[in-house]
Amino acid sequence: MTFPAIICLVLALLSMFISLVLADPTIFNVVSYGAKPDGKTDSAQAFVSAWTKACASMQPATIYVPAGKFALGQVIFIGPCSNKVNVMLIGTLVAPSDYTVLGNKAYWVVFQNINGLKVSGNGILDGQGTSLWACKSSGKSCPLGATTLEITNSNNIVVSGLTSINSQMFHIVVNACNNVNMQGVRVIAAGNSINTNGIHVQLSSNVTILNSNMRTGDDCISVGPGTINIWIENVACGPGHGISIGSLGKNQQETGVQNVTITTANFTGTQNGVRIKSWPRPSNGFARNIIFQHVNMVNVQNPIIIDQNYCPSKDCPHQV
Ligand SMILES: *[C@@H]1O[C@H](CO)[C@@H](O)[C@H](O)[C@H]1NC(C)=O
Ligand SMILES: *[C@@H]1O[C@H](CO)[C@@H](O)[C@H](O)[C@H]1NC(C)=O
Ligand SMILES: *[C@@H]1O[C@H](CO)[C@@H](O)[C@H](O)[C@H]1NC(C)=O
């Protein structure tokens, strides 16, 4: 061995030693917990193990999902955690291609009871919904399917740079959360896919959705009962059914929607543009302080639609 080669070897060993000793104890790589980036091996258990460690960390912790495809069945990340958790998603999460596996589970990837969560990193969630859409459009009886990502009962949430493709049901649901900031989110599904809402928000306050792009088969964004203070800016929708407030008034006792701003939005080739829809039923639900502004529409069937007789199934038993 030449002298420079020996130096190199020594330096390489030294740097390995340093990285082992000083490995950042707040970074939890799912591969270290057994996840396999082969697109086949179910890695849900490994993800949950990494989560459990990160969630128990007294310092802010990061769950790192490297490049590659990770097959996952239903996975539920539950708090409360000891500190903030950051999920750095570089790779792709792939749902089971057989829709009967998640078919009657309402959600695929769930974050619940967390205060201080950031999901970022340009990764992809692939719901593999195409065979379920085909089943639904054939008129056969099919399971409802799973929403790709649900964030529930959580506060101080950031979702940045995520892409959701081919969800079975809704792409992203924000339920019972406060202070949610979503930006640079992309949603992609076929224009004729059924029930593939882009982002659905309900029972939540102080939510912003910025710089996002939705191409899907149902509402690009839907704002459900109990949403207070939501700001949606610089978004593109199409194909899709537009941005909807509602549906509201399905139940007699219902929390209202208030203070909604949708500003600077493009609608291209959508069924609707901006919409408010409520069921023809007795209800104490309401929608107030709603602003739609700086909206561009190209090839939109119903640019502005306020429908107080919403009844998609032609079966409204308590109709007045
Ligand atoms: C939402 O934001 C408003 C205005 O900043 C604030 O007054 C309110 O407390 C927030 N809501 C919650 C539930 O924290
Ligand atoms: C309405 O929501 C915006 C954020 O979307 C917030 O800044 C503002 O304070 C809210 N207005 C009221 C009256 O709460
Ligand atoms: C909306 O369309 C305009 C004009 O084509 C474009 O400059 C802008 O980037 C679009 N916005 C989004 C959020 O895609």
Short mmCIF file of N, CA, C and O in Angstrom, two decimals, residues 202-312:
data_model
loop_
_atom_site.label_atom_id
_atom_site.label_comp_id
_atom_site.label_asym_id
_atom_site.label_seq_id
_atom_site.Cartn_x
_atom_site.Cartn_y
_atom_site.Cartn_z
N GLN A 202 -62.25 19.73 8.21
CA GLN A 202 -63.48 19.85 9.01
C GLN A 202 -63.14 19.97 10.49
O GLN A 202 -62.08 19.53 10.94
N LEU A 203 -64.05 20.60 11.23
CA LEU A 203 -63.91 20.73 12.69
C LEU A 203 -62.54 21.27 13.08
O LEU A 203 -61.96 20.84 14.08
N SER A 204 -62.00 22.18 12.26
CA SER A 204 -60.63 22.64 12.46
C SER A 204 -60.57 24.15 12.36
O SER A 204 -61.41 24.78 11.71
N SER A 205 -59.56 24.74 13.02
CA SER A 205 -59.43 26.19 12.95
C SER A 205 -58.00 26.57 12.58
O SER A 205 -57.06 25.81 12.79
N ASN A 206 -57.90 27.77 11.99
CA ASN A 206 -56.59 28.34 11.65
C ASN A 206 -55.80 27.40 10.73
O ASN A 206 -54.74 26.90 11.09
N VAL A 207 -56.35 27.24 9.55
CA VAL A 207 -55.75 26.35 8.55
C VAL A 207 -55.36 27.19 7.34
O VAL A 207 -56.15 28.02 6.88
N THR A 208 -54.15 27.03 6.84
CA THR A 208 -53.80 27.67 5.57
C THR A 208 -53.36 26.61 4.57
O THR A 208 -52.69 25.63 4.92
N ILE A 209 -53.76 26.85 3.34
CA ILE A 209 -53.36 25.96 2.24
C ILE A 209 -52.79 26.88 1.15
O ILE A 209 -53.52 27.69 0.58
N LEU A 210 -51.50 26.79 0.92
CA LEU A 210 -50.83 27.71 0.00
C LEU A 210 -50.12 26.96 -1.12
O LEU A 210 -49.64 25.84 -0.92
N ASN A 211 -50.03 27.61 -2.28
CA ASN A 211 -49.15 27.16 -3.36
C ASN A 211 -49.33 25.68 -3.69
O ASN A 211 -48.35 24.93 -3.76
N SER A 212 -50.55 25.26 -3.83
CA SER A 212 -50.79 23.83 -4.02
C SER A 212 -51.55 23.57 -5.31
O SER A 212 -52.21 24.45 -5.84
N ASN A 213 -51.44 22.35 -5.78
CA ASN A 213 -51.97 22.01 -7.09
C ASN A 213 -52.73 20.68 -7.00
O ASN A 213 -52.19 19.69 -6.56
N MET A 214 -54.00 20.75 -7.39
CA MET A 214 -54.85 19.57 -7.26
C MET A 214 -55.45 19.18 -8.60
O MET A 214 -56.12 19.99 -9.24
N ARG A 215 -55.22 17.96 -9.01
CA ARG A 215 -55.85 17.43 -10.23
C ARG A 215 -56.50 16.13 -9.80
O ARG A 215 -55.80 15.16 -9.47
N THR A 216 -57.82 16.11 -9.76
CA THR A 216 -58.46 14.93 -9.19
C THR A 216 -59.88 14.75 -9.71
O THR A 216 -60.32 15.48 -10.61
N GLY A 217 -60.59 13.77 -9.16
CA GLY A 217 -61.91 13.41 -9.68
C GLY A 217 -63.07 13.97 -8.88
O GLY A 217 -64.23 13.82 -9.27
N ASP A 218 -62.78 14.60 -7.73
CA ASP A 218 -63.86 15.19 -6.93
C ASP A 218 -63.41 16.58 -6.49
O ASP A 218 -62.56 17.18 -7.17
N ASP A 219 -63.93 17.13 -5.40
CA ASP A 219 -63.54 18.48 -5.00
C ASP A 219 -62.02 18.59 -4.82
O ASP A 219 -61.41 17.72 -4.18
N CYS A 220 -61.45 19.65 -5.34
CA CYS A 220 -60.00 19.86 -5.11
C CYS A 220 -59.77 20.15 -3.63
O CYS A 220 -58.87 19.60 -3.01
N ILE A 221 -60.61 21.05 -3.09
CA ILE A 221 -60.58 21.32 -1.64
C ILE A 221 -62.03 21.36 -1.19
O ILE A 221 -62.87 21.97 -1.85
N SER A 222 -62.34 20.70 -0.07
CA SER A 222 -63.68 20.82 0.50
C SER A 222 -63.55 21.26 1.95
O SER A 222 -62.66 20.79 2.67
N VAL A 223 -64.43 22.20 2.31
CA VAL A 223 -64.39 22.80 3.64
C VAL A 223 -65.66 22.36 4.36
O VAL A 223 -66.76 22.80 4.02
N GLY A 224 -65.50 21.45 5.31
CA GLY A 224 -66.66 20.84 5.95
C GLY A 224 -67.07 21.56 7.22
O GLY A 224 -66.44 22.56 7.63
N PRO A 225 -68.13 21.09 7.86
CA PRO A 225 -68.67 21.70 9.07
C PRO A 225 -67.59 21.92 10.14
O PRO A 225 -66.66 21.12 10.28
N GLY A 226 -67.73 23.03 10.87
CA GLY A 226 -66.84 23.29 11.98
C GLY A 226 -65.48 23.84 11.59
O GLY A 226 -64.55 23.79 12.38
N THR A 227 -65.36 24.36 10.37
CA THR A 227 -64.09 24.96 9.95
C THR A 227 -64.13 26.46 10.22
O THR A 227 -65.05 27.15 9.76
N ILE A 228 -63.17 26.96 10.96
CA ILE A 228 -63.11 28.38 11.33
C ILE A 228 -61.74 28.93 10.99
O ILE A 228 -60.73 28.32 11.34
N ASN A 229 -61.73 30.06 10.27
CA ASN A 229 -60.46 30.71 9.87
C ASN A 229 -59.64 29.80 8.95
O ASN A 229 -58.68 29.17 9.37
N ILE A 230 -60.01 29.78 7.70
CA ILE A 230 -59.20 29.03 6.73
C ILE A 230 -58.81 29.98 5.60
O ILE A 230 -59.64 30.76 5.12
N TRP A 231 -57.56 29.92 5.22
CA TRP A 231 -57.01 30.79 4.19
C TRP A 231 -56.41 29.89 3.11
O TRP A 231 -55.51 29.10 3.40
N ILE A 232 -56.90 30.06 1.88
CA ILE A 232 -56.44 29.24 0.76
C ILE A 232 -55.91 30.20 -0.30
O ILE A 232 -56.65 31.07 -0.77
N GLU A 233 -54.65 30.10 -0.64
CA GLU A 233 -54.06 31.09 -1.56
C GLU A 233 -53.12 30.43 -2.55
O GLU A 233 -52.33 29.57 -2.19
N ASN A 234 -53.23 30.92 -3.80
CA ASN A 234 -52.33 30.48 -4.87
C ASN A 234 -52.41 28.97 -5.09
O ASN A 234 -51.44 28.24 -4.93
N VAL A 235 -53.60 28.54 -5.44
CA VAL A 235 -53.81 27.12 -5.70
C VAL A 235 -54.34 26.93 -7.11
O VAL A 235 -54.95 27.82 -7.70
N ALA A 236 -54.09 25.76 -7.66
CA ALA A 236 -54.61 25.40 -8.97
C ALA A 236 -55.46 24.15 -8.83
O ALA A 236 -55.10 23.24 -8.09
N CYS A 237 -56.58 24.14 -9.53
CA CYS A 237 -57.53 23.02 -9.46
C CYS A 237 -57.95 22.65 -10.87
O CYS A 237 -58.37 23.50 -11.64
N GLY A 238 -57.83 21.38 -11.20
CA GLY A 238 -58.36 20.91 -12.47
C GLY A 238 -57.51 19.82 -13.07
O GLY A 238 -56.29 19.97 -13.10
N PRO A 239 -58.12 18.68 -13.48
CA PRO A 239 -59.57 18.48 -13.37
C PRO A 239 -60.00 18.34 -11.91
O PRO A 239 -59.17 18.19 -11.03
N GLY A 240 -61.32 18.41 -11.71
CA GLY A 240 -61.86 18.28 -10.36
C GLY A 240 -63.21 18.95 -10.29
O GLY A 240 -63.71 19.47 -11.28
N HIS A 241 -63.80 18.93 -9.09
CA HIS A 241 -65.11 19.52 -8.91
C HIS A 241 -65.05 20.90 -8.27
O HIS A 241 -66.03 21.40 -7.74
N GLY A 242 -63.88 21.52 -8.26
CA GLY A 242 -63.74 22.87 -7.75
C GLY A 242 -63.44 22.91 -6.27
O GLY A 242 -63.06 21.91 -5.66
N ILE A 243 -63.58 24.12 -5.69
CA ILE A 243 -63.39 24.29 -4.25
C ILE A 243 -64.76 24.49 -3.64
O ILE A 243 -65.51 25.37 -4.05
N SER A 244 -65.11 23.64 -2.68
CA SER A 244 -66.47 23.65 -2.13
C SER A 244 -66.46 23.96 -0.65
O SER A 244 -65.62 23.46 0.09
N ILE A 245 -67.44 24.75 -0.23
CA ILE A 245 -67.79 24.82 1.17
C ILE A 245 -68.93 23.82 1.32
O ILE A 245 -69.96 23.97 0.66
N GLY A 246 -68.74 22.82 2.14
CA GLY A 246 -69.79 21.82 2.29
C GLY A 246 -69.34 20.46 1.82
O GLY A 246 -68.17 20.29 1.47
N SER A 247 -70.21 19.50 1.87
CA SER A 247 -71.63 19.80 2.05
C SER A 247 -71.95 20.09 3.54
O SER A 247 -71.36 19.48 4.42
N LEU A 248 -72.90 21.01 3.73
CA LEU A 248 -73.29 21.43 5.07
C LEU A 248 -74.74 21.02 5.33
O LEU A 248 -75.49 20.73 4.40
N GLY A 249 -75.10 21.05 6.59
CA GLY A 249 -76.50 20.86 6.96
C GLY A 249 -77.00 19.43 6.83
O GLY A 249 -78.20 19.19 6.75
N LYS A 250 -76.08 18.48 6.82
CA LYS A 250 -76.54 17.10 6.72
C LYS A 250 -77.18 16.68 8.04
O LYS A 250 -78.11 15.89 8.07
N ASN A 251 -76.65 17.22 9.14
CA ASN A 251 -77.18 16.88 10.45
C ASN A 251 -77.94 18.06 11.05
O ASN A 251 -77.63 19.21 10.76
N GLN A 252 -78.88 17.73 11.90
CA GLN A 252 -79.67 18.77 12.55
C GLN A 252 -78.79 19.68 13.42
O GLN A 252 -78.89 20.89 13.37
N GLN A 253 -77.93 19.07 14.21
CA GLN A 253 -77.01 19.83 15.05
C GLN A 253 -75.65 19.81 14.36
O GLN A 253 -75.06 18.76 14.20
N GLU A 254 -75.20 20.98 13.95
CA GLU A 254 -73.95 20.99 13.21
C GLU A 254 -73.21 22.28 13.47
O GLU A 254 -73.81 23.35 13.51
N THR A 255 -71.89 22.21 13.66
CA THR A 255 -71.13 23.45 13.83
C THR A 255 -70.95 24.10 12.46
O THR A 255 -70.80 23.44 11.44
N GLY A 256 -70.97 25.44 12.47
CA GLY A 256 -70.93 26.18 11.20
C GLY A 256 -69.53 26.33 10.65
O GLY A 256 -68.53 25.92 11.26
N VAL A 257 -69.49 26.95 9.45
CA VAL A 257 -68.22 27.28 8.80
C VAL A 257 -68.11 28.79 8.82
O VAL A 257 -69.06 29.48 8.43
N GLN A 258 -66.99 29.31 9.29
CA GLN A 258 -66.86 30.75 9.22
C GLN A 258 -65.44 31.24 9.00
O GLN A 258 -64.48 30.59 9.37
N ASN A 259 -65.41 32.40 8.30
CA ASN A 259 -64.15 33.07 7.96
C ASN A 259 -63.29 32.21 7.03
O ASN A 259 -62.26 31.68 7.44
N VAL A 260 -63.75 32.13 5.80
CA VAL A 260 -63.06 31.37 4.76
C VAL A 260 -62.57 32.35 3.70
O VAL A 260 -63.37 33.15 3.20
N THR A 261 -61.30 32.33 3.38
CA THR A 261 -60.78 33.16 2.29
C THR A 261 -60.11 32.26 1.26
O THR A 261 -59.23 31.48 1.60
N ILE A 262 -60.57 32.44 0.02
CA ILE A 262 -59.93 31.73 -1.09
C ILE A 262 -59.47 32.81 -2.05
O ILE A 262 -60.29 33.55 -2.60
N THR A 263 -58.17 32.97 -2.19
CA THR A 263 -57.67 34.07 -3.00
C THR A 263 -56.56 33.59 -3.93
O THR A 263 -55.72 32.80 -3.54
N THR A 264 -56.67 34.03 -5.18
CA THR A 264 -55.71 33.66 -6.22
C THR A 264 -55.75 32.15 -6.46
O THR A 264 -54.96 31.37 -5.92
N ALA A 265 -56.72 31.79 -7.27
CA ALA A 265 -56.89 30.37 -7.58
C ALA A 265 -57.17 30.23 -9.07
O ALA A 265 -57.83 31.07 -9.67
N ASN A 266 -56.63 29.18 -9.66
CA ASN A 266 -56.92 28.85 -11.06
C ASN A 266 -57.76 27.60 -11.11
O ASN A 266 -57.43 26.60 -10.46
N PHE A 267 -58.82 27.67 -11.89
CA PHE A 267 -59.63 26.48 -12.14
C PHE A 267 -59.56 26.19 -13.64
O PHE A 267 -59.87 27.06 -14.45
N THR A 268 -59.13 24.99 -13.97
CA THR A 268 -58.97 24.66 -15.39
C THR A 268 -59.68 23.34 -15.68
O THR A 268 -59.32 22.31 -15.10
N GLY A 269 -60.69 23.40 -16.54
CA GLY A 269 -61.39 22.17 -16.92
C GLY A 269 -62.08 21.50 -15.76
O GLY A 269 -62.10 20.26 -15.68
N THR A 270 -62.67 22.28 -14.87
CA THR A 270 -63.33 21.68 -13.71
C THR A 270 -64.85 21.67 -13.89
O THR A 270 -65.41 22.43 -14.67
N GLN A 271 -65.52 20.81 -13.13
CA GLN A 271 -66.98 20.75 -13.16
C GLN A 271 -67.55 22.03 -12.54
O GLN A 271 -68.48 22.62 -13.06
N ASN A 272 -67.00 22.43 -11.38
CA ASN A 272 -67.42 23.66 -10.72
C ASN A 272 -66.21 24.52 -10.44
O ASN A 272 -65.08 24.04 -10.47
N GLY A 273 -66.48 25.80 -10.16
CA GLY A 273 -65.41 26.66 -9.70
C GLY A 273 -65.52 26.75 -8.20
O GLY A 273 -65.08 25.86 -7.48
N VAL A 274 -66.15 27.83 -7.71
CA VAL A 274 -66.34 27.98 -6.27
C VAL A 274 -67.79 27.64 -5.93
O VAL A 274 -68.71 28.03 -6.62
N ARG A 275 -67.96 26.90 -4.85
CA ARG A 275 -69.29 26.35 -4.57
C ARG A 275 -69.58 26.34 -3.08
O ARG A 275 -68.70 26.11 -2.26
N ILE A 276 -70.83 26.59 -2.76
CA ILE A 276 -71.31 26.35 -1.40
C ILE A 276 -72.48 25.38 -1.54
O ILE A 276 -73.39 25.62 -2.34
N LYS A 277 -72.43 24.28 -0.84
CA LYS A 277 -73.52 23.31 -0.98
C LYS A 277 -74.06 22.88 0.38
O LYS A 277 -73.31 22.58 1.29
N SER A 278 -75.38 22.88 0.50
CA SER A 278 -75.98 22.42 1.75
C SER A 278 -77.18 21.53 1.44
O SER A 278 -77.86 21.68 0.42
N TRP A 279 -77.44 20.60 2.34
CA TRP A 279 -78.53 19.64 2.19
C TRP A 279 -79.87 20.34 2.47
O TRP A 279 -79.93 21.25 3.30
N PRO A 280 -80.91 19.89 1.82
CA PRO A 280 -82.24 20.47 2.06
C PRO A 280 -82.88 19.85 3.30
O PRO A 280 -83.84 19.08 3.20
N ARG A 281 -82.33 20.16 4.45
CA ARG A 281 -82.79 19.54 5.69
C ARG A 281 -82.77 20.60 6.78
O ARG A 281 -81.99 21.53 6.72
N PRO A 282 -83.55 20.39 7.82
CA PRO A 282 -83.48 21.29 8.97
C PRO A 282 -82.11 21.11 9.65
O PRO A 282 -81.70 19.98 9.89
N SER A 283 -81.43 22.21 9.91
CA SER A 283 -80.11 22.13 10.54
C SER A 283 -79.75 23.49 11.08
O SER A 283 -80.15 24.52 10.53
N ASN A 284 -78.96 23.51 12.15
CA ASN A 284 -78.46 24.79 12.64
C ASN A 284 -77.08 25.11 12.07
O ASN A 284 -76.42 26.03 12.53
N GLY A 285 -76.62 24.35 11.08
CA GLY A 285 -75.34 24.65 10.42
C GLY A 285 -75.42 25.97 9.66
O GLY A 285 -76.51 26.46 9.36
N PHE A 286 -74.27 26.55 9.33
CA PHE A 286 -74.26 27.81 8.57
C PHE A 286 -72.90 27.99 7.90
O PHE A 286 -71.93 27.31 8.22
N ALA A 287 -72.89 28.93 6.95
CA ALA A 287 -71.62 29.36 6.33
C ALA A 287 -71.61 30.88 6.36
O ALA A 287 -72.53 31.50 5.82
N ARG A 288 -70.65 31.48 7.01
CA ARG A 288 -70.61 32.95 7.04
C ARG A 288 -69.19 33.48 6.91
O ARG A 288 -68.22 32.78 7.17
N ASN A 289 -69.13 34.74 6.41
CA ASN A 289 -67.84 35.40 6.14
C ASN A 289 -66.98 34.56 5.19
O ASN A 289 -65.89 34.09 5.54
N ILE A 290 -67.51 34.40 3.99
CA ILE A 290 -66.81 33.61 2.97
C ILE A 290 -66.35 34.57 1.87
O ILE A 290 -67.16 35.33 1.35
N ILE A 291 -65.08 34.55 1.54
CA ILE A 291 -64.58 35.40 0.45
C ILE A 291 -63.90 34.53 -0.60
O ILE A 291 -63.01 33.73 -0.27
N PHE A 292 -64.33 34.71 -1.84
CA PHE A 292 -63.62 34.12 -2.98
C PHE A 292 -63.11 35.30 -3.80
O PHE A 292 -63.91 36.14 -4.22
N GLN A 293 -61.82 35.40 -4.03
CA GLN A 293 -61.35 36.54 -4.82
C GLN A 293 -60.14 36.18 -5.69
O GLN A 293 -59.44 35.22 -5.42
N HIS A 294 -59.95 36.98 -6.76
CA HIS A 294 -58.85 36.78 -7.71
C HIS A 294 -58.83 35.34 -8.21
O HIS A 294 -57.84 34.61 -8.05
N VAL A 295 -59.95 34.96 -8.77
CA VAL A 295 -60.10 33.58 -9.24
C VAL A 295 -60.14 33.58 -10.76
O VAL A 295 -60.86 34.35 -11.36
N ASN A 296 -59.32 32.74 -11.35
CA ASN A 296 -59.26 32.57 -12.81
C ASN A 296 -59.95 31.30 -13.20
O ASN A 296 -59.62 30.25 -12.65
N MET A 297 -60.87 31.37 -14.16
CA MET A 297 -61.51 30.11 -14.55
C MET A 297 -61.39 29.93 -16.07
O MET A 297 -61.70 30.83 -16.82
N VAL A 298 -60.98 28.75 -16.46
CA VAL A 298 -60.88 28.41 -17.87
C VAL A 298 -61.63 27.09 -18.08
O VAL A 298 -61.31 26.10 -17.43
N ASN A 299 -62.65 27.13 -18.94
CA ASN A 299 -63.37 25.90 -19.25
C ASN A 299 -63.96 25.25 -17.99
O ASN A 299 -63.69 24.10 -17.68
N VAL A 300 -64.74 26.05 -17.26
CA VAL A 300 -65.39 25.58 -16.03
C VAL A 300 -66.90 25.52 -16.26
O VAL A 300 -67.49 26.50 -16.71
N GLN A 301 -67.51 24.38 -15.97
CA GLN A 301 -68.95 24.23 -16.27
C GLN A 301 -69.82 25.14 -15.41
O GLN A 301 -70.69 25.84 -15.92
N ASN A 302 -69.64 25.12 -14.10
CA ASN A 302 -70.44 25.96 -13.19
C ASN A 302 -69.48 26.83 -12.38
O ASN A 302 -69.05 26.42 -11.31
N PRO A 303 -69.15 28.02 -12.89
CA PRO A 303 -68.09 28.80 -12.22
C PRO A 303 -68.43 29.16 -10.77
O PRO A 303 -67.58 29.02 -9.90
N ILE A 304 -69.66 29.63 -10.54
CA ILE A 304 -70.04 29.97 -9.16
C ILE A 304 -71.34 29.26 -8.87
O ILE A 304 -72.30 29.40 -9.64
N ILE A 305 -71.40 28.50 -7.82
CA ILE A 305 -72.62 27.74 -7.59
C ILE A 305 -72.93 27.67 -6.09
O ILE A 305 -72.09 27.27 -5.29
N ILE A 306 -74.12 28.14 -5.76
CA ILE A 306 -74.59 28.06 -4.37
C ILE A 306 -75.83 27.17 -4.41
O ILE A 306 -76.84 27.53 -4.99
N ASP A 307 -75.68 25.98 -3.87
CA ASP A 307 -76.71 24.95 -4.00
C ASP A 307 -77.26 24.62 -2.61
O ASP A 307 -76.56 24.03 -1.79
N GLN A 308 -78.49 25.04 -2.37
CA GLN A 308 -79.08 24.77 -1.05
C GLN A 308 -80.02 23.57 -1.10
O GLN A 308 -80.82 23.36 -0.20
N ASN A 309 -79.88 22.83 -2.18
CA ASN A 309 -80.73 21.65 -2.36
C ASN A 309 -79.85 20.47 -2.74
O ASN A 309 -80.16 19.68 -3.62
N TYR A 310 -78.73 20.37 -2.05
CA TYR A 310 -77.74 19.35 -2.39
C TYR A 310 -78.23 17.99 -1.95
O TYR A 310 -78.56 17.76 -0.78
N CYS A 311 -78.29 17.08 -2.90
CA CYS A 311 -78.81 15.75 -2.60
C CYS A 311 -78.26 14.80 -3.66
O CYS A 311 -78.94 14.48 -4.62
N PRO A 312 -77.00 14.38 -3.48
CA PRO A 312 -76.34 13.64 -4.55
C PRO A 312 -77.00 12.30 -4.86
O PRO A 312 -76.95 11.84 -6.00
#
